[in-house]
PDB file of C-alpha atoms in Angstrom:
ATOM      1  CA  MET A   3       8.491 -14.014  14.519  1.00 38.00           C
ATOM      2  CA  ALA A   4       8.900 -10.397  15.191  1.00 42.00           C
ATOM      3  CA  CYS A   5       8.679  -8.912  18.790  1.00 44.00           C
ATOM      4  CA  TRP A   6       5.351  -7.108  19.467  1.00 48.00           C
ATOM      5  CA  ASP A   7       6.841  -4.296  21.300  1.00 63.00           C
ATOM      6  CA  SER A   8       5.463  -0.984  19.848  1.00 69.00           C
ATOM      7  CA  PRO A   9       5.032  -1.776  16.207  1.00 85.00           C
ATOM      8  CA  THR A  10       5.212   1.077  13.817  1.00 96.00           C
ATOM      9  CA  ILE A  11       2.299   0.584  11.288  1.00 97.00           C
ATOM     10  CA  VAL A  12       3.151   2.309   7.980  1.00 98.00           C
ATOM     11  CA  PHE A  13       0.120   2.425   5.548  1.00 98.00           C
ATOM     12  CA  PHE A  14       0.915   1.872   1.821  1.00 98.00           C
ATOM     13  CA  ASP A  15      -0.778   1.384  -1.451  1.00 98.00           C
ATOM     14  CA  LEU A  16       0.222   0.425  -4.942  1.00 98.00           C
ATOM     15  CA  GLU A  17      -1.184   1.677  -8.224  1.00 98.00           C
ATOM     16  CA  THR A  18      -0.571  -0.763 -10.949  1.00 98.00           C
ATOM     17  CA  THR A  19      -0.955  -1.553 -14.581  1.00 98.00           C
ATOM     18  CA  GLY A  20      -3.874  -3.866 -13.933  1.00 97.00           C
ATOM     19  CA  LEU A  21      -4.929  -6.497 -11.376  1.00 94.00           C
ATOM     20  CA  CYS A  22      -2.973  -9.680 -12.259  1.00 96.00           C
ATOM     21  CA  VAL A  23      -0.630 -10.036  -9.170  1.00 96.00           C
ATOM     22  CA  LYS A  24       1.861 -12.353 -11.247  1.00 96.00           C
ATOM     23  CA  ARG A  25       2.186  -9.842 -14.157  1.00 96.00           C
ATOM     24  CA  CYS A  26       1.216  -6.285 -13.262  1.00 97.00           C
ATOM     25  CA  HIS A  27       3.750  -3.491 -13.005  1.00 97.00           C
ATOM     26  CA  ILE A  28       3.696  -0.878 -10.356  1.00 98.00           C
ATOM     27  CA  THR A  29       3.027   2.564 -11.553  1.00 98.00           C
ATOM     28  CA  GLN A  30       3.040   4.337  -8.000  1.00 98.00           C
ATOM     29  CA  LEU A  31       4.098   3.356  -4.701  1.00 98.00           C
ATOM     30  CA  GLY A  32       2.924   5.330  -1.775  1.00 98.00           C
ATOM     31  CA  ALA A  33       3.066   5.316   1.876  1.00 98.00           C
ATOM     32  CA  SER A  34       2.089   7.414   4.940  1.00 98.00           C
ATOM     33  CA  TYR A  35       3.149   7.327   8.507  1.00 98.00           C
ATOM     34  CA  GLU A  36       1.948  10.397  10.674  1.00 96.00           C
ATOM     35  CA  ASP A  37       3.608  13.320   8.876  1.00 95.00           C
ATOM     36  CA  TYR A  38       5.941  11.349   6.742  1.00 98.00           C
ATOM     37  CA  ASN A  39       4.869  10.301   3.120  1.00 98.00           C
ATOM     38  CA  PHE A  40       6.732   8.304   0.467  1.00 98.00           C
ATOM     39  CA  ASP A  41       5.693   8.797  -3.089  1.00 98.00           C
ATOM     40  CA  GLN A  42       7.377   7.314  -6.206  1.00 98.00           C
ATOM     41  CA  TYR A  43       6.072   7.018  -9.816  1.00 98.00           C
ATOM     42  CA  ILE A  44       7.438   4.370 -11.887  1.00 98.00           C
ATOM     43  CA  LEU A  45       7.306   4.168 -15.572  1.00 97.00           C
ATOM     44  CA  PRO A  46       5.737   0.623 -16.444  1.00 97.00           C
ATOM     45  CA  ARG A  47       7.393  -1.690 -18.898  1.00 94.00           C
ATOM     46  CA  ILE A  48       3.812  -3.009 -19.955  1.00 96.00           C
ATOM     47  CA  PRO A  49       0.724  -1.046 -21.077  1.00 97.00           C
ATOM     48  CA  ILE A  50      -1.740   0.182 -18.464  1.00 98.00           C
ATOM     49  CA  GLN A  51      -4.879  -1.520 -18.909  1.00 97.00           C
ATOM     50  CA  GLU A  52      -7.842   0.704 -19.743  1.00 97.00           C
ATOM     51  CA  LYS A  53      -9.616   0.116 -16.461  1.00 95.00           C
ATOM     52  CA  ALA A  54      -6.468   0.985 -14.396  1.00 96.00           C
ATOM     53  CA  SER A  55      -6.066   4.058 -16.472  1.00 97.00           C
ATOM     54  CA  GLU A  56      -9.726   5.334 -15.886  1.00 95.00           C
ATOM     55  CA  LEU A  57      -9.228   4.887 -12.157  1.00 93.00           C
ATOM     56  CA  THR A  58      -5.829   6.476 -11.782  1.00 96.00           C
ATOM     57  CA  GLY A  59      -5.620   8.873 -14.702  1.00 96.00           C
ATOM     58  CA  MET A  60      -2.378   7.363 -15.606  1.00 98.00           C
ATOM     59  CA  THR A  61      -1.433   6.990 -19.122  1.00 98.00           C
ATOM     60  CA  VAL A  62       1.962   6.486 -20.957  1.00 97.00           C
ATOM     61  CA  SER A  63       2.864   8.411 -24.068  1.00 97.00           C
ATOM     62  CA  GLY A  64       6.253   8.796 -25.748  1.00 96.00           C
ATOM     63  CA  GLY A  65       7.999   6.924 -22.902  1.00 96.00           C
ATOM     64  CA  ARG A  66       6.775   9.099 -20.277  1.00 98.00           C
ATOM     65  CA  LEU A  67       4.118   8.669 -17.495  1.00 98.00           C
ATOM     66  CA  PHE A  68       1.226  11.203 -17.371  1.00 98.00           C
ATOM     67  CA  VAL A  69      -1.368  11.587 -14.550  1.00 97.00           C
ATOM     68  CA  TYR A  70      -4.477  13.368 -15.792  1.00 96.00           C
ATOM     69  CA  GLY A  71      -2.456  14.706 -18.643  1.00 97.00           C
ATOM     70  CA  GLN A  72       0.283  16.142 -16.360  1.00 98.00           C
ATOM     71  CA  ARG A  73       3.714  14.638 -17.001  1.00 98.00           C
ATOM     72  CA  VAL A  74       5.207  13.123 -13.608  1.00 98.00           C
ATOM     73  CA  LYS A  75       8.723  12.269 -12.639  1.00 98.00           C
ATOM     74  CA  THR A  76       9.431   8.616 -12.713  1.00 98.00           C
ATOM     75  CA  VAL A  77      12.122   6.222 -11.386  1.00 97.00           C
ATOM     76  CA  PHE A  78      12.997   2.778 -12.270  1.00 96.00           C
ATOM     77  CA  VAL A  79      11.104   0.088 -10.168  1.00 97.00           C
ATOM     78  CA  TYR A  80      14.308  -1.015  -8.628  1.00 98.00           C
ATOM     79  CA  ARG A  81      15.285   2.387  -7.386  1.00 98.00           C
ATOM     80  CA  ALA A  82      11.678   2.888  -6.018  1.00 98.00           C
ATOM     81  CA  LEU A  83      11.882  -0.316  -4.056  1.00 98.00           C
ATOM     82  CA  LYS A  84      15.434   0.443  -2.686  1.00 98.00           C
ATOM     83  CA  SER A  85      14.137   4.027  -1.602  1.00 98.00           C
ATOM     84  CA  PHE A  86      11.012   2.495  -0.014  1.00 98.00           C
ATOM     85  CA  ILE A  87      13.171   0.227   2.140  1.00 98.00           C
ATOM     86  CA  ASN A  88      15.359   3.188   3.162  1.00 98.00           C
ATOM     87  CA  PHE A  89      12.205   4.926   4.068  1.00 98.00           C
ATOM     88  CA  LEU A  90      10.857   2.148   6.080  1.00 98.00           C
ATOM     89  CA  GLY A  91      14.334   1.774   7.623  1.00 96.00           C
ATOM     90  CA  ASP A  92      14.188   5.233   9.312  1.00 96.00           C
ATOM     91  CA  PHE A  93      11.227   4.094  11.536  1.00 95.00           C
ATOM     92  CA  HIS A  94      11.401   2.391  14.859  1.00 86.00           C
ATOM     93  CA  GLY A  95      11.000  -1.354  14.412  1.00 80.00           C
ATOM     94  CA  PRO A  96       9.356  -3.667  14.055  1.00 83.00           C
ATOM     95  CA  VAL A  97       7.705  -2.034  11.108  1.00 97.00           C
ATOM     96  CA  LEU A  98       4.376  -3.511   9.872  1.00 98.00           C
ATOM     97  CA  LEU A  99       3.098  -2.462   6.390  1.00 98.00           C
ATOM     98  CA  ALA A 100      -0.709  -1.937   6.396  1.00 98.00           C
ATOM     99  CA  ALA A 101      -2.689  -2.070   3.138  1.00 98.00           C
ATOM    100  CA  HIS A 102      -6.328  -2.654   1.965  1.00 98.00           C
ATOM    101  CA  ASN A 103      -6.651  -6.086   0.654  1.00 97.00           C
ATOM    102  CA  SER A 104      -3.019  -6.640   1.270  1.00 97.00           C
ATOM    103  CA  ARG A 105      -3.150 -10.415   1.298  1.00 97.00           C
ATOM    104  CA  ARG A 106      -4.748 -10.810  -2.096  1.00 97.00           C
ATOM    105  CA  PHE A 107      -3.048  -7.924  -3.927  1.00 98.00           C
ATOM    106  CA  ASP A 108      -0.509  -5.242  -2.498  1.00 98.00           C
ATOM    107  CA  GLU A 109       1.777  -7.662  -0.555  1.00 97.00           C
ATOM    108  CA  LEU A 110       1.820 -10.182  -3.387  1.00 98.00           C
ATOM    109  CA  VAL A 111       2.879  -7.725  -5.979  1.00 98.00           C
ATOM    110  CA  LEU A 112       5.412  -6.069  -3.783  1.00 98.00           C
ATOM    111  CA  MET A 113       6.832  -9.369  -2.686  1.00 98.00           C
ATOM    112  CA  ARG A 114       7.180 -10.686  -6.225  1.00 98.00           C
ATOM    113  CA  LEU A 115       9.126  -7.641  -7.313  1.00 97.00           C
ATOM    114  CA  LEU A 116      11.369  -7.581  -4.103  1.00 98.00           C
ATOM    115  CA  ALA A 117      12.319 -11.277  -4.978  1.00 98.00           C
ATOM    116  CA  LYS A 118      12.872 -10.421  -8.627  1.00 97.00           C
ATOM    117  CA  PHE A 119      15.396  -7.544  -7.837  1.00 97.00           C
ATOM    118  CA  SER A 120      16.954  -9.538  -4.970  1.00 98.00           C
ATOM    119  CA  LEU A 121      15.745  -7.056  -2.427  1.00 98.00           C
ATOM    120  CA  PHE A 122      13.766  -9.449  -0.079  1.00 98.00           C
ATOM    121  CA  LYS A 123      16.675  -9.953   2.409  1.00 97.00           C
ATOM    122  CA  ARG A 124      17.121  -6.185   2.795  1.00 97.00           C
ATOM    123  CA  PHE A 125      13.334  -5.582   3.073  1.00 98.00           C
ATOM    124  CA  LYS A 126      12.928  -8.158   5.747  1.00 96.00           C
ATOM    125  CA  LYS A 127      15.530  -6.347   7.972  1.00 96.00           C
ATOM    126  CA  VAL A 128      13.051  -3.483   8.208  1.00 96.00           C
ATOM    127  CA  VAL A 129       9.566  -4.943   7.775  1.00 97.00           C
ATOM    128  CA  SER A 130       8.299  -7.715   9.945  1.00 96.00           C
ATOM    129  CA  GLY A 131       4.916  -8.339   8.328  1.00 97.00           C
ATOM    130  CA  PHE A 132       1.782  -7.012   6.742  1.00 98.00           C
ATOM    131  CA  VAL A 133      -1.513  -5.805   8.113  1.00 98.00           C
ATOM    132  CA  ASP A 134      -4.623  -6.476   5.869  1.00 98.00           C
ATOM    133  CA  THR A 135      -6.993  -3.464   6.777  1.00 98.00           C
ATOM    134  CA  LEU A 136      -9.607  -5.153   4.629  1.00 98.00           C
ATOM    135  CA  LEU A 137      -9.761  -8.131   6.937  1.00 98.00           C
ATOM    136  CA  LEU A 138      -9.412  -5.807   9.919  1.00 98.00           C
ATOM    137  CA  SER A 139     -12.555  -3.765   8.958  1.00 98.00           C
ATOM    138  CA  LYS A 140     -14.582  -7.001   8.403  1.00 98.00           C
ATOM    139  CA  ASP A 141     -13.486  -8.200  11.982  1.00 98.00           C
ATOM    140  CA  LEU A 142     -14.176  -5.003  13.712  1.00 98.00           C
ATOM    141  CA  TYR A 143     -17.496  -4.027  11.740  1.00 98.00           C
ATOM    142  CA  PRO A 144     -19.187  -7.397  10.614  1.00 98.00           C
ATOM    143  CA  ASP A 145     -22.488  -5.880   9.933  1.00 97.00           C
ATOM    144  CA  LEU A 146     -21.418  -3.145   7.227  1.00 96.00           C
ATOM    145  CA  HIS A 147     -22.680  -3.645   3.654  1.00 93.00           C
ATOM    146  CA  GLY A 148     -19.372  -3.293   1.938  1.00 95.00           C
ATOM    147  CA  TYR A 149     -15.753  -2.970   2.831  1.00 97.00           C
ATOM    148  CA  SER A 150     -14.175  -1.050  -0.078  1.00 94.00           C
ATOM    149  CA  LEU A 151     -12.232   2.168   0.789  1.00 93.00           C
ATOM    150  CA  GLN A 152     -14.838   4.248  -0.786  1.00 91.00           C
ATOM    151  CA  LYS A 153     -17.627   2.662   1.450  1.00 93.00           C
ATOM    152  CA  LEU A 154     -15.403   2.831   4.571  1.00 96.00           C
ATOM    153  CA  ALA A 155     -14.464   6.476   3.923  1.00 94.00           C
ATOM    154  CA  HIS A 156     -18.215   7.401   3.485  1.00 93.00           C
ATOM    155  CA  ARG A 157     -19.172   5.497   6.555  1.00 95.00           C
ATOM    156  CA  PHE A 158     -16.361   6.725   8.892  1.00 96.00           C
ATOM    157  CA  LEU A 159     -15.244   9.898   7.407  1.00 93.00           C
ATOM    158  CA  GLY A 160     -18.530  11.180   5.991  1.00 91.00           C
ATOM    159  CA  GLY A 161     -16.747  12.034   2.809  1.00 78.00           C
ATOM    160  CA  GLU A 162     -16.689  10.744  -0.833  1.00 71.00           C
ATOM    161  CA  TYR A 163     -13.836   8.614  -1.883  1.00 73.00           C
ATOM    162  CA  ASN A 164     -12.320   9.638  -5.100  1.00 70.00           C
ATOM    163  CA  CYS A 165      -8.434   8.886  -4.580  1.00 81.00           C
ATOM    164  CA  HIS A 166      -6.827   6.185  -6.500  1.00 88.00           C
ATOM    165  CA  ASN A 167      -3.504   7.929  -5.834  1.00 95.00           C
ATOM    166  CA  ALA A 168      -1.141   5.799  -3.763  1.00 97.00           C
ATOM    167  CA  VAL A 169      -0.222   8.412  -1.253  1.00 96.00           C
ATOM    168  CA  ASP A 170      -3.862   9.637  -0.865  1.00 95.00           C
ATOM    169  CA  ASP A 171      -5.050   6.130  -0.454  1.00 96.00           C
ATOM    170  CA  ALA A 172      -2.484   5.382   2.144  1.00 97.00           C
ATOM    171  CA  GLU A 173      -3.227   8.711   3.984  1.00 96.00           C
ATOM    172  CA  LEU A 174      -7.038   7.863   3.849  1.00 96.00           C
ATOM    173  CA  LEU A 175      -6.222   4.371   5.315  1.00 97.00           C
ATOM    174  CA  GLU A 176      -4.299   5.604   7.991  1.00 97.00           C
ATOM    175  CA  LYS A 177      -7.178   8.129   9.114  1.00 96.00           C
ATOM    176  CA  LEU A 178      -9.599   5.115   9.071  1.00 97.00           C
ATOM    177  CA  PHE A 179      -7.255   2.902  11.177  1.00 98.00           C
ATOM    178  CA  ASN A 180      -6.978   5.738  13.690  1.00 97.00           C
ATOM    179  CA  ILE A 181     -10.673   6.162  14.041  1.00 97.00           C
ATOM    180  CA  TRP A 182     -11.183   2.354  14.465  1.00 98.00           C
ATOM    181  CA  ASP A 183      -8.324   2.164  17.066  1.00 97.00           C
ATOM    182  CA  PRO A 184      -7.903  -1.457  17.093  1.00 97.00           C
ATOM    183  CA  ASN A 185      -6.194  -3.365  19.939  1.00 95.00           C
ATOM    184  CA  ASP A 186      -3.166  -5.430  19.618  1.00 94.00           C
ATOM    185  CA  GLU A 187      -5.097  -8.628  19.243  1.00 96.00           C
ATOM    186  CA  ASP A 188      -7.182  -7.143  16.473  1.00 97.00           C
ATOM    187  CA  ILE A 189      -3.988  -6.203  14.599  1.00 97.00           C
ATOM    188  CA  TRP A 190      -2.331  -9.562  15.388  1.00 95.00           C
ATOM    189  CA  ASN A 191      -5.391 -11.390  13.919  1.00 97.00           C
ATOM    190  CA  VAL A 192      -4.766  -9.668  10.700  1.00 98.00           C
ATOM    191  CA  THR A 193      -1.000  -9.693  10.452  1.00 97.00           C
ATOM    192  CA  LYS A 194       0.928 -12.012   8.107  1.00 97.00           C
ATOM    193  CA  TRP A 195       4.489 -12.148   9.388  1.00 96.00           C
ATOM    194  CA  ILE A 196       7.374 -12.615   7.041  1.00 93.00           C
TER     195      ILE A 196
END
């Protein structure tokens, strides 16, 4: 188990080709920590499902990835994962990755791909665990009527949520987390150590 001294919590999000954690491909990997961002688009090897495309604006045409009709630079998933590990390695440890609904989606997809590309050992050297902010929001505010990022953004930030961009979602989540200001025990209760 990791030491709890001054964890660095990096907020991350994945945009994917769909919602099946066993088969979906990542189309964007984004993260936020204070003034530092990570943003990589990845050309998927399977079609983007219609619902995912509607939410993210991502489409593939001619072997290229487009976001709302604009072509974006892509990298191979292996390179994106290695770059992400390097990005996380620049922070003071232990590093915890925080995502909304992490336990049921983001960490499962990420861990599957890290294992597939034999990057888990390298990842584990810089990341100690995952914080699920969906569970955290339910623990901190049990009387809310919905815990989607959209509803939480409206409730705590007074704005409309229209992101579905991995970096924007990670930044939004970081803002919410800072407003909630959870204590160590709150965080510990929703952390899954690796």
